[in-house]
Short mmCIF file of C-alpha atoms and ligand atoms in Angstrom, two decimals:
data_model
loop_
_atom_site.label_atom_id
_atom_site.label_comp_id
_atom_site.label_asym_id
_atom_site.label_seq_id
_atom_site.Cartn_x
_atom_site.Cartn_y
_atom_site.Cartn_z
CA MET C 22 193.89 190.91 211.90
CA LYS C 23 195.08 192.19 215.55
CA VAL C 24 194.88 190.67 219.33
CA PHE C 25 195.71 192.16 222.22
CA LYS C 26 196.02 190.37 225.36
CA PHE C 27 194.73 192.32 228.65
CA GLY C 28 196.26 190.71 232.46
CA GLY C 29 194.62 190.20 235.95
CA ALA C 30 196.90 193.53 236.54
CA SER C 31 194.55 195.33 233.76
CA VAL C 32 190.93 194.86 235.45
CA LYS C 33 191.47 194.66 238.32
CA ASN C 34 188.73 196.86 239.37
CA ALA C 35 186.01 199.10 237.65
CA THR C 36 188.51 201.82 237.26
CA GLY C 37 190.67 199.47 234.90
CA VAL C 38 187.77 197.50 232.65
CA GLN C 39 186.90 201.23 232.33
CA ASN C 40 190.21 202.19 231.28
CA VAL C 41 190.92 198.05 229.16
CA ALA C 42 187.31 199.50 227.62
CA SER C 43 189.05 202.72 226.18
CA ILE C 44 191.76 201.18 225.14
CA ILE C 45 189.67 198.96 222.89
CA GLN C 46 187.49 202.10 221.76
CA SER C 47 189.89 203.66 220.61
CA ALA C 48 191.54 201.53 218.78
CA TYR C 49 189.22 199.31 216.61
CA LYS C 50 185.85 198.69 215.92
CA ASN C 51 185.98 195.17 213.88
CA ASN C 52 188.82 192.50 213.03
CA LEU C 53 190.14 192.41 216.73
CA LEU C 54 190.55 189.29 219.25
CA VAL C 55 191.52 190.43 222.95
CA VAL C 56 191.67 187.61 225.51
CA VAL C 57 191.72 188.56 228.66
CA SER C 58 192.78 187.06 232.40
CA ALA C 59 191.25 186.52 235.43
CA MET C 60 190.50 189.99 237.40
CA GLY C 61 193.49 190.57 240.36
CA LYS C 62 194.49 187.78 241.73
CA THR C 63 190.64 185.15 241.23
CA THR C 64 193.11 182.65 239.93
CA ASP C 65 194.84 182.28 243.31
CA LEU C 66 191.96 182.16 245.20
CA LEU C 67 190.46 179.63 242.81
CA GLU C 68 193.46 177.30 244.09
CA LYS C 69 192.86 178.25 247.35
CA ILE C 70 189.15 177.25 246.90
CA VAL C 71 190.24 173.83 245.08
CA THR C 72 193.28 172.79 247.40
CA LEU C 73 190.86 173.73 250.39
CA HIS C 74 187.99 171.58 249.15
CA HIS C 75 190.13 168.79 248.41
CA CYS C 76 191.55 168.57 251.67
CA LYS C 77 188.44 168.84 252.89
CA GLN C 78 188.45 172.33 254.87
CA ALA C 79 186.12 174.96 255.20
CA TYR C 80 186.53 177.33 251.10
CA GLU C 81 182.88 179.13 252.15
CA LYS C 82 184.47 182.01 252.59
CA GLU C 83 187.40 182.40 249.88
CA LEU C 84 183.95 181.82 247.88
CA ARG C 85 181.93 184.37 249.90
CA GLU C 86 185.38 186.93 249.18
CA LEU C 87 185.14 185.43 245.39
CA LYS C 88 181.99 186.94 245.14
CA ALA C 89 181.85 190.15 246.49
CA TYR C 90 184.83 190.66 244.59
CA HIS C 91 182.99 190.29 241.54
CA ALA C 92 179.86 192.15 242.50
CA GLN C 93 181.65 195.10 244.37
CA ILE C 94 183.46 195.29 240.55
CA THR C 95 179.83 194.81 238.51
CA ALA C 96 177.65 197.01 241.09
CA ALA C 97 179.70 199.54 239.74
CA LEU C 98 179.76 199.36 235.89
CA PHE C 99 175.88 198.69 235.84
CA HIS C 100 172.82 199.38 237.30
CA ASN C 101 171.90 196.92 239.55
CA LYS C 102 169.20 195.09 236.66
CA HIS C 103 171.97 194.28 234.19
CA GLY C 104 171.47 191.23 232.99
CA VAL C 105 175.02 190.59 234.17
CA ALA C 106 174.44 189.43 237.25
CA ASN C 107 171.99 186.68 237.13
CA GLU C 108 174.91 185.72 233.97
CA ILE C 109 177.34 185.51 237.19
CA GLU C 110 175.29 183.96 239.74
CA LYS C 111 174.97 181.35 237.62
CA ILE C 112 178.35 180.74 236.69
CA MET C 113 179.07 180.41 240.61
CA ALA C 114 176.24 177.52 240.79
CA GLU C 115 178.57 175.76 237.97
CA LEU C 116 182.07 176.08 240.04
CA SER C 117 180.43 174.95 242.78
CA ALA C 118 179.11 171.56 241.53
CA ALA C 119 182.42 170.89 238.93
CA LEU C 120 184.32 170.79 242.90
CA THR C 121 182.41 167.59 243.67
CA LEU C 122 183.12 166.31 240.39
CA SER C 123 185.63 164.20 240.72
CA ASP C 124 188.31 162.96 242.78
CA ASP C 125 190.47 163.47 240.44
CA VAL C 126 191.74 166.76 241.68
CA ASP C 127 193.75 168.63 238.51
CA LEU C 128 190.64 167.53 236.48
CA VAL C 129 188.35 169.93 239.27
CA TYR C 130 191.62 171.79 239.44
CA ASP C 131 190.91 173.15 235.60
CA GLN C 132 186.76 173.17 235.67
CA VAL C 133 186.59 174.98 239.18
CA VAL C 134 189.70 177.66 238.14
CA SER C 135 188.72 178.36 234.26
CA THR C 136 185.98 180.50 235.93
CA GLY C 137 187.80 183.52 237.05
CA GLU C 138 188.37 184.97 232.81
CA ILE C 139 185.08 183.57 232.21
CA LEU C 140 184.33 185.71 234.72
CA SER C 141 186.15 188.79 233.45
CA THR C 142 185.32 187.94 229.85
CA LEU C 143 181.28 188.54 230.91
CA ILE C 144 182.09 191.97 232.66
CA LEU C 145 184.19 193.37 230.22
CA HIS C 146 181.60 191.93 227.43
CA HIS C 147 178.74 193.30 228.48
CA TYR C 148 180.73 196.69 230.09
CA LEU C 149 181.79 196.96 226.04
CA ILE C 150 178.23 196.65 224.83
CA ASP C 151 176.88 199.10 226.78
CA GLN C 152 179.64 201.78 225.62
CA GLY C 153 177.60 200.85 221.80
CA VAL C 154 180.46 198.40 220.89
CA SER C 155 180.29 195.82 218.37
CA SER C 156 181.45 193.11 221.27
CA ARG C 157 180.52 189.08 220.65
CA TRP C 158 181.88 187.12 223.37
CA ILE C 159 183.36 183.79 222.92
CA ASP C 160 184.09 181.05 224.64
CA ALA C 161 188.01 179.81 224.00
CA ARG C 162 186.52 176.17 224.91
CA GLN C 163 185.37 175.63 221.81
CA PHE C 164 188.43 177.32 220.06
CA ILE C 165 191.44 175.95 221.68
CA ALA C 166 191.57 172.46 221.26
CA THR C 167 193.97 170.27 223.65
CA ASP C 168 194.84 166.52 225.05
CA ASN C 169 194.38 166.22 228.42
CA SER C 170 196.36 167.07 230.55
CA PHE C 171 194.80 169.04 233.30
CA ARG C 172 196.84 172.08 234.31
CA GLU C 173 199.14 172.08 231.26
CA GLY C 174 196.87 171.18 228.34
CA LYS C 175 198.69 170.58 225.50
CA VAL C 176 197.54 172.29 222.26
CA ASP C 177 196.41 170.40 219.53
CA TRP C 178 197.50 172.77 216.99
CA GLN C 179 195.38 171.67 213.98
CA LYS C 180 192.08 171.31 215.76
CA SER C 181 192.68 174.30 217.20
CA SER C 182 193.25 175.69 213.56
CA ASP C 183 190.44 175.28 212.11
CA GLN C 184 188.12 175.93 215.11
CA ILE C 185 189.39 179.42 215.00
CA GLN C 186 189.73 179.84 211.44
CA GLN C 187 186.15 179.62 211.58
CA LEU C 188 186.01 182.67 213.57
CA ILE C 189 186.71 185.42 210.33
CA PRO C 190 183.48 186.21 209.43
CA VAL C 191 182.57 187.13 213.00
CA LEU C 192 185.69 189.01 213.14
CA GLU C 193 185.10 191.07 209.93
CA THR C 194 182.12 193.12 211.80
CA ASN C 195 183.04 192.42 215.61
CA VAL C 196 185.25 193.10 218.69
CA VAL C 197 185.51 189.33 219.69
CA VAL C 198 186.15 188.94 223.72
CA THR C 199 187.18 185.48 224.50
CA GLN C 200 189.24 184.08 228.31
CA GLY C 201 193.22 183.84 227.59
CA PHE C 202 194.37 180.37 230.26
CA ILE C 203 191.51 177.78 228.90
CA GLY C 204 190.95 174.97 226.74
CA GLN C 205 188.84 172.12 226.12
CA SER C 206 189.79 168.09 225.83
CA PRO C 207 188.45 166.11 223.62
CA GLU C 208 186.15 164.92 226.21
CA GLY C 209 184.53 167.89 226.36
CA LEU C 210 186.17 169.09 229.88
CA THR C 211 187.95 172.47 230.73
CA THR C 212 191.56 172.45 230.71
CA THR C 213 194.24 175.35 231.69
CA LEU C 214 197.60 176.03 229.34
CA GLY C 215 199.61 176.03 233.08
CA ARG C 216 199.69 179.00 235.04
CA GLU C 217 199.78 182.65 233.81
CA GLY C 218 199.23 181.08 230.47
CA SER C 219 197.19 183.97 228.79
CA ASP C 220 199.56 185.18 227.07
CA TYR C 221 200.45 181.84 225.30
CA SER C 222 196.65 181.82 224.56
CA ALA C 223 196.95 185.13 222.44
CA ALA C 224 199.81 183.97 220.32
CA ILE C 225 197.77 180.48 219.53
CA PHE C 226 194.63 182.92 218.18
CA ALA C 227 197.16 184.91 216.25
CA SER C 228 198.99 182.56 214.86
CA CYS C 229 196.15 180.30 213.86
CA LEU C 230 194.56 183.70 212.45
CA HIS C 231 197.45 184.86 210.97
CA ALA C 232 196.96 188.12 212.76
CA SER C 233 199.17 190.99 211.99
CA ASP C 234 200.53 191.39 215.20
CA VAL C 235 199.19 191.19 219.07
CA THR C 236 199.83 193.60 221.16
CA ILE C 237 200.55 192.23 225.33
CA TRP C 238 199.23 195.10 228.08
CA LYS C 239 201.15 195.40 230.94
CA ASP C 240 201.52 196.99 234.24
CA VAL C 241 205.25 198.15 232.90
CA PRO C 242 206.19 200.40 229.77
CA GLY C 243 208.14 197.74 228.31
CA VAL C 244 210.35 194.93 228.43
CA MET C 245 212.95 195.89 230.55
CA SER C 246 216.87 195.17 230.98
CA ALA C 247 215.21 193.63 234.57
CA ASP C 248 212.07 193.18 236.37
CA PRO C 249 211.55 197.32 237.76
CA ARG C 250 210.19 196.15 240.79
CA ARG C 251 214.06 194.72 242.00
CA PHE C 252 215.65 196.64 239.73
CA PRO C 253 213.74 200.39 239.04
CA GLN C 254 216.62 201.38 237.12
CA ALA C 255 215.95 198.96 234.70
CA LEU C 256 215.93 200.02 230.85
CA VAL C 257 213.18 199.71 228.70
CA PHE C 258 213.92 198.22 225.05
CA ASP C 259 212.40 199.62 222.32
CA GLU C 260 212.95 196.47 219.77
CA LEU C 261 213.82 192.76 220.95
CA PRO C 262 214.35 190.03 218.56
CA PHE C 263 212.74 186.94 219.29
CA ARG C 264 214.86 184.34 219.96
CA GLU C 265 216.40 187.21 222.56
CA ALA C 266 213.17 187.44 224.08
CA ALA C 267 212.70 183.24 224.11
CA GLU C 268 215.64 183.23 226.09
CA MET C 269 215.01 185.30 228.15
CA THR C 270 211.19 183.92 229.44
CA TYR C 271 213.15 180.71 229.50
CA TYR C 272 215.30 181.87 232.07
CA GLY C 273 212.70 183.31 233.70
CA ALA C 274 211.11 186.83 233.41
CA SER C 275 207.77 186.88 234.62
CA VAL C 276 206.83 189.59 231.38
CA ILE C 277 205.74 186.72 228.98
CA HIS C 278 204.79 183.85 229.61
CA PRO C 279 207.71 180.92 228.02
CA LYS C 280 205.09 179.80 225.09
CA THR C 281 204.31 182.71 224.25
CA ILE C 282 207.39 183.52 221.48
CA LYS C 283 207.44 180.30 219.38
CA PRO C 284 203.64 180.37 217.39
CA LEU C 285 204.25 183.98 216.59
CA ALA C 286 207.90 184.09 215.19
CA ASN C 287 207.20 180.38 213.43
CA ARG C 288 204.91 183.59 211.73
CA ASN C 289 206.95 186.17 212.10
CA ILE C 290 204.22 187.98 213.85
CA PRO C 291 205.14 190.96 215.72
CA LEU C 292 204.79 190.80 219.73
CA LEU C 293 203.84 194.07 220.92
CA VAL C 294 204.58 194.84 224.95
CA LYS C 295 202.62 198.45 225.77
CA ASN C 296 201.35 199.81 229.11
CA PHE C 297 198.09 199.53 229.94
CA ASP C 298 198.13 203.20 231.88
CA ASP C 299 199.93 205.14 229.63
CA PRO C 300 199.02 203.74 225.98
CA SER C 301 201.03 206.44 224.65
CA LEU C 302 204.22 204.73 225.74
CA PRO C 303 205.82 203.29 222.65
CA GLY C 304 206.57 200.19 224.44
CA THR C 305 208.95 197.30 223.06
CA ILE C 306 208.11 195.77 219.68
CA ILE C 307 209.57 191.93 219.55
CA HIS C 308 210.29 190.99 216.35
CA GLU C 309 213.44 189.22 214.11
CA CYS C 310 215.27 191.84 213.94
CA LYS C 311 219.20 192.27 214.91
CA VAL C 312 219.55 194.69 217.53
CA ASP C 313 223.70 194.79 218.50
CA ASN C 314 225.12 196.04 222.41
CA LEU C 315 222.27 194.72 224.03
CA PRO C 316 222.64 196.19 227.77
CA PRO C 317 223.50 192.93 230.47
CA LEU C 318 220.00 191.65 231.18
CA ILE C 319 219.39 190.03 234.70
CA VAL C 320 216.44 187.40 235.28
CA PHE C 321 215.32 185.85 238.09
CA LYS C 322 214.08 182.80 239.01
CA GLU C 323 212.82 181.52 242.55
CA ASN C 324 211.69 178.62 244.58
CA GLN C 325 214.80 176.75 242.80
CA CYS C 326 215.87 173.11 243.97
CA LEU C 327 219.99 171.55 243.67
CA ILE C 328 219.84 168.34 243.35
CA SER C 329 222.79 166.13 243.51
CA CYS C 330 223.54 162.56 242.28
CA LYS C 331 226.23 161.19 243.99
CA VAL C 332 227.67 157.78 243.16
CA THR C 333 226.82 155.01 246.39
CA ASP C 334 231.31 153.13 245.23
CA TYR C 335 234.41 154.51 243.63
CA THR C 336 233.56 154.12 240.52
CA PHE C 337 232.95 157.43 238.51
CA ILE C 338 229.36 158.39 237.09
CA SER C 339 228.95 157.24 233.56
CA GLU C 340 227.51 158.07 230.79
CA GLN C 341 224.55 154.69 231.33
CA GLN C 342 223.86 156.71 234.85
CA LEU C 343 223.06 159.82 233.40
CA SER C 344 221.29 158.87 230.53
CA ASN C 345 219.55 156.65 233.73
CA ILE C 346 218.14 160.25 235.77
CA PHE C 347 217.63 162.32 232.49
CA ILE C 348 214.91 159.38 231.61
CA THR C 349 213.95 159.95 235.03
CA LEU C 350 213.24 163.13 234.72
CA SER C 351 211.33 163.25 231.57
CA GLU C 352 209.55 160.37 232.63
CA LEU C 353 208.36 162.68 235.53
CA ASP C 354 207.91 165.89 233.15
CA ILE C 355 210.96 167.35 235.23
CA LYS C 356 212.43 170.47 233.31
CA ILE C 357 216.19 171.54 233.98
CA ASN C 358 217.47 175.10 234.53
CA VAL C 359 220.95 174.48 235.25
CA MET C 360 223.82 171.40 235.17
CA GLN C 361 226.62 170.01 236.16
CA ASN C 362 229.09 167.49 236.75
CA SER C 363 231.69 166.10 238.27
CA ALA C 364 233.64 162.46 238.67
CA ILE C 365 231.77 161.36 241.18
CA SER C 366 227.97 163.47 240.64
CA PHE C 367 225.99 164.87 238.66
CA SER C 368 224.40 168.02 240.16
CA PHE C 369 220.91 170.08 238.22
CA CYS C 370 218.64 172.90 239.68
CA THR C 371 214.96 172.80 239.22
CA ASP C 372 211.68 174.44 239.94
CA PHE C 373 210.91 172.81 243.42
CA ARG C 374 207.40 171.53 242.31
CA GLU C 375 207.45 169.75 246.10
CA SER C 376 205.54 166.50 245.08
CA LYS C 377 207.10 165.85 241.77
CA VAL C 378 210.57 166.65 243.46
CA MET C 379 209.40 163.87 245.93
CA LYS C 380 209.04 161.93 243.56
CA LEU C 381 212.14 162.34 241.78
CA ILE C 382 214.09 162.05 245.10
CA ASN C 383 212.57 158.84 245.95
CA ARG C 384 213.40 157.51 242.55
CA LEU C 385 216.72 158.71 241.87
CA GLN C 386 217.93 157.62 245.49
CA GLN C 387 217.13 153.75 244.17
CA ASN C 388 220.44 154.60 242.63
CA PHE C 389 222.15 157.45 243.48
CA GLU C 390 223.00 158.98 246.97
CA VAL C 391 220.53 162.27 247.13
CA TYR C 392 221.47 165.51 248.70
CA TYR C 393 218.87 168.59 247.70
CA ASN C 394 219.26 172.03 248.68
CA LEU C 395 216.08 173.94 248.45
CA GLY C 396 214.38 177.72 248.61
CA LEU C 397 217.46 179.05 245.92
CA THR C 398 217.58 181.50 243.51
CA LEU C 399 219.00 181.22 239.85
CA ILE C 400 220.15 184.04 238.48
CA THR C 401 220.78 184.86 235.00
CA ILE C 402 222.65 187.16 233.22
CA LYS C 403 222.80 187.40 229.47
CA ASN C 404 225.39 189.70 228.02
CA TYR C 405 227.17 190.44 230.82
CA ASP C 406 229.57 193.27 230.96
CA ALA C 407 232.94 192.82 233.54
CA ALA C 408 231.55 194.66 236.84
CA VAL C 409 228.16 192.79 235.88
CA PHE C 410 229.87 188.82 235.97
CA ASP C 411 231.67 189.71 238.81
CA ALA C 412 229.66 191.78 241.02
CA TYR C 413 226.91 188.45 240.81
CA ARG C 414 229.80 186.10 240.78
CA LYS C 415 230.55 187.44 244.49
CA LYS C 416 227.17 188.14 245.44
CA GLU C 417 227.16 186.50 248.80
CA GLY C 418 225.59 182.48 248.75
CA VAL C 419 226.47 181.49 245.07
CA ILE C 420 226.04 177.58 245.67
CA LEU C 421 226.98 177.13 242.11
CA GLU C 422 228.19 179.27 239.01
CA GLN C 423 228.64 178.83 235.05
CA SER C 424 229.09 180.35 231.85
CA SER C 425 229.45 180.91 228.85
CA ARG C 426 230.86 183.66 226.42
CA SER C 427 227.93 185.61 226.44
CA THR C 428 225.66 184.11 229.47
CA LEU C 429 226.61 183.90 233.44
CA GLN C 430 223.80 181.59 235.57
CA VAL C 431 224.40 181.68 239.61
CA LEU C 432 222.17 179.59 241.88
CA VAL C 433 222.37 181.39 244.72
CA LYS C 434 220.99 180.53 248.57
CA LYS C 435 219.53 183.78 250.02
CA PHE C 436 218.37 186.82 247.95
P1 ADP O 19 199.96 190.61 233.26
O1 ADP O 19 199.07 190.90 234.32
O2 ADP O 19 199.88 190.24 231.77
O3 ADP O 19 199.61 188.66 234.41
P2 ADP O 19 202.37 189.73 234.48
O4 ADP O 19 201.92 190.03 236.13
O5 ADP O 19 202.57 188.06 235.00
O6 ADP O 19 201.46 190.99 233.82
O7 ADP O 19 203.72 190.27 234.02
C1 ADP O 19 204.13 192.41 234.20
C2 ADP O 19 205.46 192.05 235.45
O8 ADP O 19 205.84 191.35 234.97
C3 ADP O 19 205.72 192.99 235.85
O9 ADP O 19 204.54 194.07 236.86
C4 ADP O 19 207.29 192.71 236.33
O10 ADP O 19 207.27 193.20 237.87
C5 ADP O 19 207.41 191.78 235.69
N1 ADP O 19 208.73 191.53 234.80
C6 ADP O 19 209.13 190.53 235.50
N2 ADP O 19 210.70 190.60 234.58
C7 ADP O 19 210.64 192.24 233.67
C8 ADP O 19 210.73 192.22 232.39
N3 ADP O 19 212.29 191.75 232.05
N4 ADP O 19 210.16 193.50 232.52
C9 ADP O 19 209.49 193.92 232.71
N5 ADP O 19 208.57 193.69 233.91
C10 ADP O 19 209.53 192.07 234.17
N1 LIG O 20 194.50 184.07 235.16
C1 LIG O 20 195.55 182.31 234.94
C2 LIG O 20 196.48 183.44 236.04
O1 LIG O 20 196.71 184.11 236.79
C3 LIG O 20 196.24 183.07 233.74
C4 LIG O 20 196.80 184.46 233.82
O2 LIG O 20 196.71 185.33 234.37
O3 LIG O 20 197.57 184.43 231.99
O4 LIG O 20 197.94 181.87 236.15
MG1 MG O 21 200.33 187.28 235.07
#
């Protein structure tokens, strides 16, 4: 059993869909489950529609844009009487209805934003059928069970596993096409797994199906020593240990969603990262292995915020105070990316999600003088060498640095 995952960039236009279909056709005729994201930037557009609706602003222009984008792709792929057009129309009507379903903006977000994946998978499925592939479209919400944390659904592994295993007989004679990013709450509402979560969906299906491997098809030749958009000279890894890949994603390497590695590593399922523009390239295999002498690996995490809590009298910062800070962070579900303490203050850096961070600052201000800086970038260098270590420490605008024997982190004001 194999699992393929195709992201938004691979299906951003009709040529992309044709290319994905030809990768599937030349790979397997059955025992293949294909997870697909929304086309191109559809999720951003759907997010915008939800925000505009929530702020009682006009969103009709964005809705027209969404329809026109998908209509243009289907017009290029299907003849004009094809049944897919009716299905798309029905989904668009459901989307408009979902906008007014509740006052809970996160609940509405998941019902609306999930539409992107429903559309992309329907289009790919119908295209595969027309090409003679025995494709079966399934609704991922019937298989991935979550709790009701909208926008960040937590997977119910037992229930998901029981449901997903029912796909095994279907897979024996078909290629199954399904959505990334989405699941279902116990009440039967749609949930999403967090932005960029389709890689994670592929790992969930693969783990529950005991797949032999997962391939995520990307616009890069594999996992590289840095984002090639910033460092065109970055090197492609042939192979990486699970642990190294997991750490990279933790520090912010956006090529793989951070939750993807764990379920695969737990079942020892290799993850291949391959290029959809040139499937003949070997790509990167992430598996249980030992790789000596890895080159320095550079990861940028933008939109960081540094928060410093200073004691208000002349006492030193105590364990009790630190404990209170951590309890507040845990209650607000805020993750620390780097931290440092001194005699009278504790500083930490976190992703800047405005409403959460402002709530946090309000809570901390009850006990501390709180200072914060926004718009920062956290640069992490794993396996640094002397030259890279020096270059990054001396970078202009460094406001915090921390190093261990293998990892250097610098927080910079502007990059
Ligand atoms: P998807 O289409 O699956 O959503 P993404 O756009 O999320 O794919 O991920 C691919 C992008 O990740 C690449 O275009 C690249 O710019 C970026 N990236 C960041 N860090 C790395 C890295 N270390 N190696 C390869 N690509 C990286
Ligand atoms: N479509 C979703 C997003 O853009 C999920 C994904 O692409 O992985 O975040
Ligand atoms: Mg993506």
